CSV table of C-alpha atoms in Angstrom, one decimal:
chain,number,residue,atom,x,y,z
A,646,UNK,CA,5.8,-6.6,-19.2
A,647,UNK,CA,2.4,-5.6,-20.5
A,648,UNK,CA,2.4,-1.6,-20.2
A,649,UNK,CA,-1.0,-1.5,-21.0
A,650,UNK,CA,-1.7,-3.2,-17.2
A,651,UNK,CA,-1.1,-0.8,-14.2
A,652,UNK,CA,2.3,-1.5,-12.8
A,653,UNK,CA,1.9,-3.7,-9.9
A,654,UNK,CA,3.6,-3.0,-6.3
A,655,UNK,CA,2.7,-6.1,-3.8
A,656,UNK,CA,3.3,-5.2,0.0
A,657,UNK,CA,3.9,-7.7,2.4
A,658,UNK,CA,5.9,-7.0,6.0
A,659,UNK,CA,8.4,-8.6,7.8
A,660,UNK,CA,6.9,-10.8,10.5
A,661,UNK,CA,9.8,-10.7,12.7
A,662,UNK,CA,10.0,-6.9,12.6
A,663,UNK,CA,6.8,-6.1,13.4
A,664,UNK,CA,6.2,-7.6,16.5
A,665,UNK,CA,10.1,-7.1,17.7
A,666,UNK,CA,11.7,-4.4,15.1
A,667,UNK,CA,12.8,-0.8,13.8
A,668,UNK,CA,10.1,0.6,11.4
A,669,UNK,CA,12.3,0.6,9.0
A,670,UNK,CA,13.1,-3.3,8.8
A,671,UNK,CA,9.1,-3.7,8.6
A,672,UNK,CA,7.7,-3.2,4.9
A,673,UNK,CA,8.4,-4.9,2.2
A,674,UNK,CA,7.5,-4.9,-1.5
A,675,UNK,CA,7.6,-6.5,-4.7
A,676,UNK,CA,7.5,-5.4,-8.3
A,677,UNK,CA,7.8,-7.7,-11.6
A,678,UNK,CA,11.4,-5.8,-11.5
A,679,UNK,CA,12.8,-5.9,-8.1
A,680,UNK,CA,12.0,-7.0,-4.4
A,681,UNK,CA,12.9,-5.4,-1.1
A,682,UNK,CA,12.8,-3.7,1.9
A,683,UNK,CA,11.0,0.0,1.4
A,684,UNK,CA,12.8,1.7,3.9
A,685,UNK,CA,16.3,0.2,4.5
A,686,UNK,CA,16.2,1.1,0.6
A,687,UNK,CA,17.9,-2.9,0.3
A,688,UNK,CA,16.4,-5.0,-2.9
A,689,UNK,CA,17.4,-7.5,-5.3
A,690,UNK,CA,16.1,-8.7,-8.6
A,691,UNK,CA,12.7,-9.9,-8.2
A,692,UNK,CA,13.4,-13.2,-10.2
A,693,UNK,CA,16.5,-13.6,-7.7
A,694,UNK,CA,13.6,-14.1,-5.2
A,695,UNK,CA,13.4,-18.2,-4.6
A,696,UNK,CA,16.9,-19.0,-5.9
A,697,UNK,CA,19.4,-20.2,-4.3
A,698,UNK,CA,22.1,-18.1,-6.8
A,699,UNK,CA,21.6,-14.8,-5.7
A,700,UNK,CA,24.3,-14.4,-9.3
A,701,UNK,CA,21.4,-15.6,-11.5
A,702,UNK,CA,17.7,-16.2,-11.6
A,703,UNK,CA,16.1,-19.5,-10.3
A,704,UNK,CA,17.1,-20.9,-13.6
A,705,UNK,CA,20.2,-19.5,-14.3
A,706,UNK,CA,19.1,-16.2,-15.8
A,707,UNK,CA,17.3,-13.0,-15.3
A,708,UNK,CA,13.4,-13.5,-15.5
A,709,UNK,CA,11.0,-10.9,-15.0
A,710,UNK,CA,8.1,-12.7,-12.7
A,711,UNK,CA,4.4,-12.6,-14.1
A,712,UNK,CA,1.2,-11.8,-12.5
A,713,UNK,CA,0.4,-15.6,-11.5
A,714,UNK,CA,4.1,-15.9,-9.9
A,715,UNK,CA,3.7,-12.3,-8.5
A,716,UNK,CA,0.5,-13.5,-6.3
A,717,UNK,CA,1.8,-16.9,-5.9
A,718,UNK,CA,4.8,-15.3,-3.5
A,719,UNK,CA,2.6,-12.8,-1.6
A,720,UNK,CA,-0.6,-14.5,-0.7
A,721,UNK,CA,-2.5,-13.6,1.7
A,722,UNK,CA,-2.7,-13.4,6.2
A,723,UNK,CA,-5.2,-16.3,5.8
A,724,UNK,CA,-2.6,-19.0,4.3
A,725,UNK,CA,1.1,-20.0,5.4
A,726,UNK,CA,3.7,-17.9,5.7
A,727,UNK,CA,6.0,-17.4,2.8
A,728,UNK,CA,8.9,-18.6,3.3
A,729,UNK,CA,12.0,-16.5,1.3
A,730,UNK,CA,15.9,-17.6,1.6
A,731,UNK,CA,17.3,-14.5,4.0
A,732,UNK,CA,18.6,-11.3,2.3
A,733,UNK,CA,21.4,-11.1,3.9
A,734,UNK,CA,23.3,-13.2,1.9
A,735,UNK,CA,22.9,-10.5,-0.9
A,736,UNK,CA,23.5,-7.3,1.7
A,737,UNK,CA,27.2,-7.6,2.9
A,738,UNK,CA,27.9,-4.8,4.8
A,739,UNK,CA,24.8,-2.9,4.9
A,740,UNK,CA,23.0,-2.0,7.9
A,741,UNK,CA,20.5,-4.9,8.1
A,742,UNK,CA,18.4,-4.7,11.4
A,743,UNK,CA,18.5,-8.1,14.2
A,744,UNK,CA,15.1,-8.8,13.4
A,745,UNK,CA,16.5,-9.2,9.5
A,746,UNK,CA,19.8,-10.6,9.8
A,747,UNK,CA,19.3,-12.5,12.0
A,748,UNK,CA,16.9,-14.7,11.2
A,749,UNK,CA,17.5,-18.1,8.5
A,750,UNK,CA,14.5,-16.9,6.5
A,751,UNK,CA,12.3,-14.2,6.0
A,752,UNK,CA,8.4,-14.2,6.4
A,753,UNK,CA,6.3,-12.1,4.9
A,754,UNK,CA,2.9,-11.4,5.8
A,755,UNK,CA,-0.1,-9.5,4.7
A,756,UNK,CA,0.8,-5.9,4.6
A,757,UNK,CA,-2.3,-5.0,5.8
A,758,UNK,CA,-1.6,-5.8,9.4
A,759,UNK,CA,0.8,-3.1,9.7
A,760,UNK,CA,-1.4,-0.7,7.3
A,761,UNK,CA,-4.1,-1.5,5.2
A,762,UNK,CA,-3.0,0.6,2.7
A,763,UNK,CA,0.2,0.6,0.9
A,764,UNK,CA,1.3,3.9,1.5
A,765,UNK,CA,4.9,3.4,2.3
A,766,UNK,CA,6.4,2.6,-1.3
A,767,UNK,CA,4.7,5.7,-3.1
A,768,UNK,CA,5.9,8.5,-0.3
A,769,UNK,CA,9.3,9.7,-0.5
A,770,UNK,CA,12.1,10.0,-2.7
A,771,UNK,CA,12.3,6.8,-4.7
A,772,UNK,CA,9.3,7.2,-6.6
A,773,UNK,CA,8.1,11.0,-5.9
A,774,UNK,CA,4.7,10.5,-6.5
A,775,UNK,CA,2.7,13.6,-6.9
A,776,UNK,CA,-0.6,12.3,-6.3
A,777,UNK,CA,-2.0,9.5,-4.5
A,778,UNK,CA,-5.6,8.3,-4.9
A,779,UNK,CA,-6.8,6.4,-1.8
A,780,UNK,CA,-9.7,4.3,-2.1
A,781,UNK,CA,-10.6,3.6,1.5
A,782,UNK,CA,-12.7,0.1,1.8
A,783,UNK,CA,-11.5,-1.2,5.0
A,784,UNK,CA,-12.9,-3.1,8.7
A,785,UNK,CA,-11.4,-0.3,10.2
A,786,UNK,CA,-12.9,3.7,11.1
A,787,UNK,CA,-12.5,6.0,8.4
A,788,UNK,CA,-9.3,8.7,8.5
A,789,UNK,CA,-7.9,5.6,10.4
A,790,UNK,CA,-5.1,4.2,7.4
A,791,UNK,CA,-4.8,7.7,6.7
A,792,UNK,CA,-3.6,8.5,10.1
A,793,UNK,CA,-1.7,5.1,10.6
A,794,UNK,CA,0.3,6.4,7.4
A,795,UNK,CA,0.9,10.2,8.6
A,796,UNK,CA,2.6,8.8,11.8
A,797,UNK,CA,4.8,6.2,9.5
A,798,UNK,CA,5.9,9.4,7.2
A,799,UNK,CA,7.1,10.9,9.9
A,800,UNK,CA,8.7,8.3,12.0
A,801,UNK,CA,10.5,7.8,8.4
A,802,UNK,CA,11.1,11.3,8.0
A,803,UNK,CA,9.0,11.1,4.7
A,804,UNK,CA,6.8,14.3,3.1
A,805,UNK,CA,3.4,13.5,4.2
A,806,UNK,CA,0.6,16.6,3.4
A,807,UNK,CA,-1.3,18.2,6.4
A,808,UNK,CA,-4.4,16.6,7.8
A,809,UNK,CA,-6.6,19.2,9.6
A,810,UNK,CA,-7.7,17.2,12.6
A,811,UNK,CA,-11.1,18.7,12.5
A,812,UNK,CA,-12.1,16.3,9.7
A,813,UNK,CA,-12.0,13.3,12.1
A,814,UNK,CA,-15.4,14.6,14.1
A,815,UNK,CA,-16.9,13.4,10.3
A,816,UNK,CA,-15.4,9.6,10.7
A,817,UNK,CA,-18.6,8.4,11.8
A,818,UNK,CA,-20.4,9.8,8.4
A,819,UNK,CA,-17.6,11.1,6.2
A,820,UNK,CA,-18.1,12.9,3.1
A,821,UNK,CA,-17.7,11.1,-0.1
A,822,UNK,CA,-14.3,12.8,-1.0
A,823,UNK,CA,-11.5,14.8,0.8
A,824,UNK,CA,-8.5,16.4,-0.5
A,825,UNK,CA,-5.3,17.1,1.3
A,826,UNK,CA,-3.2,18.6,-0.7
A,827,UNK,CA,0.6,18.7,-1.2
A,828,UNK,CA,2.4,21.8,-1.4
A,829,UNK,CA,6.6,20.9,-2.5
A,830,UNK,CA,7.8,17.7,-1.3
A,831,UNK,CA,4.7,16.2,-0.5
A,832,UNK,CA,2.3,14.3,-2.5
A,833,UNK,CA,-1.3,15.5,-3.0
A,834,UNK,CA,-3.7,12.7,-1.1
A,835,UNK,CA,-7.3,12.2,-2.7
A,836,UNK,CA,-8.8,10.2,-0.2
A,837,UNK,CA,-12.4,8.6,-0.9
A,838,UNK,CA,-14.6,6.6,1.7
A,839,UNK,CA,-16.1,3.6,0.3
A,840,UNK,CA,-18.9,4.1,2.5
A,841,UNK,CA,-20.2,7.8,3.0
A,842,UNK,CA,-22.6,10.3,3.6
A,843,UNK,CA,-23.7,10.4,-0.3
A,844,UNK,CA,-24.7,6.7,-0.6
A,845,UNK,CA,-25.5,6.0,3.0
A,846,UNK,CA,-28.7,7.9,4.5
A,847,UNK,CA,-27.2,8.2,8.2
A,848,UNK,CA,-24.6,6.8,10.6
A,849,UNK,CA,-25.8,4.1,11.4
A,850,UNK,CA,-26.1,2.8,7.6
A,851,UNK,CA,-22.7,3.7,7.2
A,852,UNK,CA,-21.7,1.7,9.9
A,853,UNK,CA,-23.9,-1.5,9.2
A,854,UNK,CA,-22.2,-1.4,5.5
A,855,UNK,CA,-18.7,-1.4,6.7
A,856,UNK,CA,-19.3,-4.3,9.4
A,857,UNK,CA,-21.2,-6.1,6.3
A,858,UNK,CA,-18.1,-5.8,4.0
A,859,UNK,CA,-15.6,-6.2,6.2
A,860,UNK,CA,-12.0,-7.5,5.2
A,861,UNK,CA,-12.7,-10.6,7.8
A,862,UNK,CA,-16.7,-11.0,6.4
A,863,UNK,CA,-15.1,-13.8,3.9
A,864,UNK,CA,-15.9,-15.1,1.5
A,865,UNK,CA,-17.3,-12.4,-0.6
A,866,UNK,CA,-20.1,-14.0,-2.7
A,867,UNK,CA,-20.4,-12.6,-6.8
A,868,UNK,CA,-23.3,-10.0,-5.9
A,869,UNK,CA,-21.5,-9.0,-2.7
A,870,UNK,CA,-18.1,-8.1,-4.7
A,871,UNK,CA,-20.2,-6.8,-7.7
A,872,UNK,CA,-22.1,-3.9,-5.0
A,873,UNK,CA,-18.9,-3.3,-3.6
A,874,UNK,CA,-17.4,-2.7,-6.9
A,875,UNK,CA,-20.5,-0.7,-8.3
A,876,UNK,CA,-20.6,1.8,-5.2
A,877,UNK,CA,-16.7,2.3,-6.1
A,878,UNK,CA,-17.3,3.2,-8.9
A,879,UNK,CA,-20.2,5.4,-8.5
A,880,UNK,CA,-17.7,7.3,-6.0
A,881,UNK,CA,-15.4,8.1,-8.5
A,882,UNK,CA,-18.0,9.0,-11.0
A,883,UNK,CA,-19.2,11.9,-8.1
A,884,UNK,CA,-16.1,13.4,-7.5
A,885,UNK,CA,-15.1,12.9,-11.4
A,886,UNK,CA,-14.4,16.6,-11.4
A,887,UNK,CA,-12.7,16.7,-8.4
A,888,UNK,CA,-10.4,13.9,-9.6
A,889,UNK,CA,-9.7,15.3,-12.7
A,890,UNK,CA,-9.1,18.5,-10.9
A,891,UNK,CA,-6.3,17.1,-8.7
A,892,UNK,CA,-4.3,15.1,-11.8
A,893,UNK,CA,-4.3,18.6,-13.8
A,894,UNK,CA,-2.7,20.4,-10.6
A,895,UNK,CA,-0.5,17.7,-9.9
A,896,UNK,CA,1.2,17.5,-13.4
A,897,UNK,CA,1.6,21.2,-13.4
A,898,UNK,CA,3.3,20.8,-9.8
A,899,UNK,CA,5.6,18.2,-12.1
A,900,UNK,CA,6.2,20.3,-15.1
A,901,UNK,CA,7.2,23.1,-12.6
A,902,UNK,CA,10.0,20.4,-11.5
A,903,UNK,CA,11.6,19.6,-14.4
């Protein structure tokens, strides 16, 4: 793979486990490498993903997917449901939930409508991350993923850092940048409102941006997703500092581990 390009992590959930299902049976992710269930810790080789072999890739051997096949099997909420041949087959013996094993075929669905952000493959054990960089540019009310990801680290028994609860009085106007940090286990959170009190003049701006660039405002015309991009970026460049702050403390945190 290119190692010049961000390593990509697509997140998807199982349909059947979310409405009907253990937490645990409910995300699901895909890398170039492998594909599988987050939590039940259950995955396979991702260019098993489509064959019918589970022994050998769709055409008899190991291929790592690309970017174009990578989006091609996630898609989106807005299109059909992708269709995967069931697990199971590969998971003999493991501890598969009903609303996984029992079922002739998986279907995956946007990720977002069980979080829309993908916390769930970067907390915990498997990759240890030591700081997380949240980028918040969702329909819904600020702290909101960020809650909706506390209660999932702890339902899973993951390291999540403490959130003072006093921040969520500033939901309506946030501040452009919050830190919660880690202190062993957990991660360090940088978490950064696309819309805030720095490039919006009151409440009620804030508000009238985030209904104007909603996920479900589509499509996004050029200039639209060119502002959107631009005021991103402009919030990193404000809390460069900050940013930079954070990576230096976490990879002392890391050296300390090792």
């Amino acid at each position: 793979m290119n190692t010049f390009n961000p390593y990509p992590i697509y997140n998807v959930v199982n349909k059947k486990c979310l409405n009907n299902g253990p937490v645990r049976g409910k995300w699901f992710e895909l890398t170039p490498h492998e594909a599988g269930f987050t939590d039940l810790g259950l995955f396979i080789n991702t260019s098993h993903v489509g064959s019918s072999n589970y022994d050998e890739g769709p055409e008899g051997k190991e291929t790592e997917r690309d970017m174009t096949q990578m989006q091609g099997l996630v898609g989106s909420v807005n299109t059909a449901l992708s269709k995967m041949e069931n697990m199971k087959k590969s998971l003999d013996g493991a501890e598969v939930p009903s609303c996984i094993s029992g079922e002739e075929h998986l279907q995956l669905i946007d990720g977002g409508l069980m979080m829309n952000m993908p916390f769930p493959p970067f907390l915990g054990e498997k990759r240890d991350a030591d700081l997380l960089i949240a980028l918040d540019s969702g329909s819904s009310q600020t702290f909101e993923t960020l809650t909706e990801a506390r209660d999932y680290a702890k339902a899973m028994k993951k390291p999540f850092p403490e959130i003072d609860d006093r921040i969520f009085e500033e939901k309506d106007w946030p501040e452009d940048c919050y830190v919660f940090e880690g202190k062993e286990k957990e991660p360090t959170i940088v978490y950064i409102p696309l819309f805030n009190r720095h490039n919006c003049k009151d409440v009620e701006e804030v508000q009238a941006k985030m209904k104007e660039f909603s996920t479900f405002q589509l499509p996004l015309n050029q200039e639209r997703i060119e502002f959107m991009l631009e005021t991103a970026k402009a919030n990193i460049r404000n809390n460069k500092d900050t940013l930079l702050m954070e990576i230096y403390k976490a990879s002392r945190r890391r050296h300390k581990k090792m």
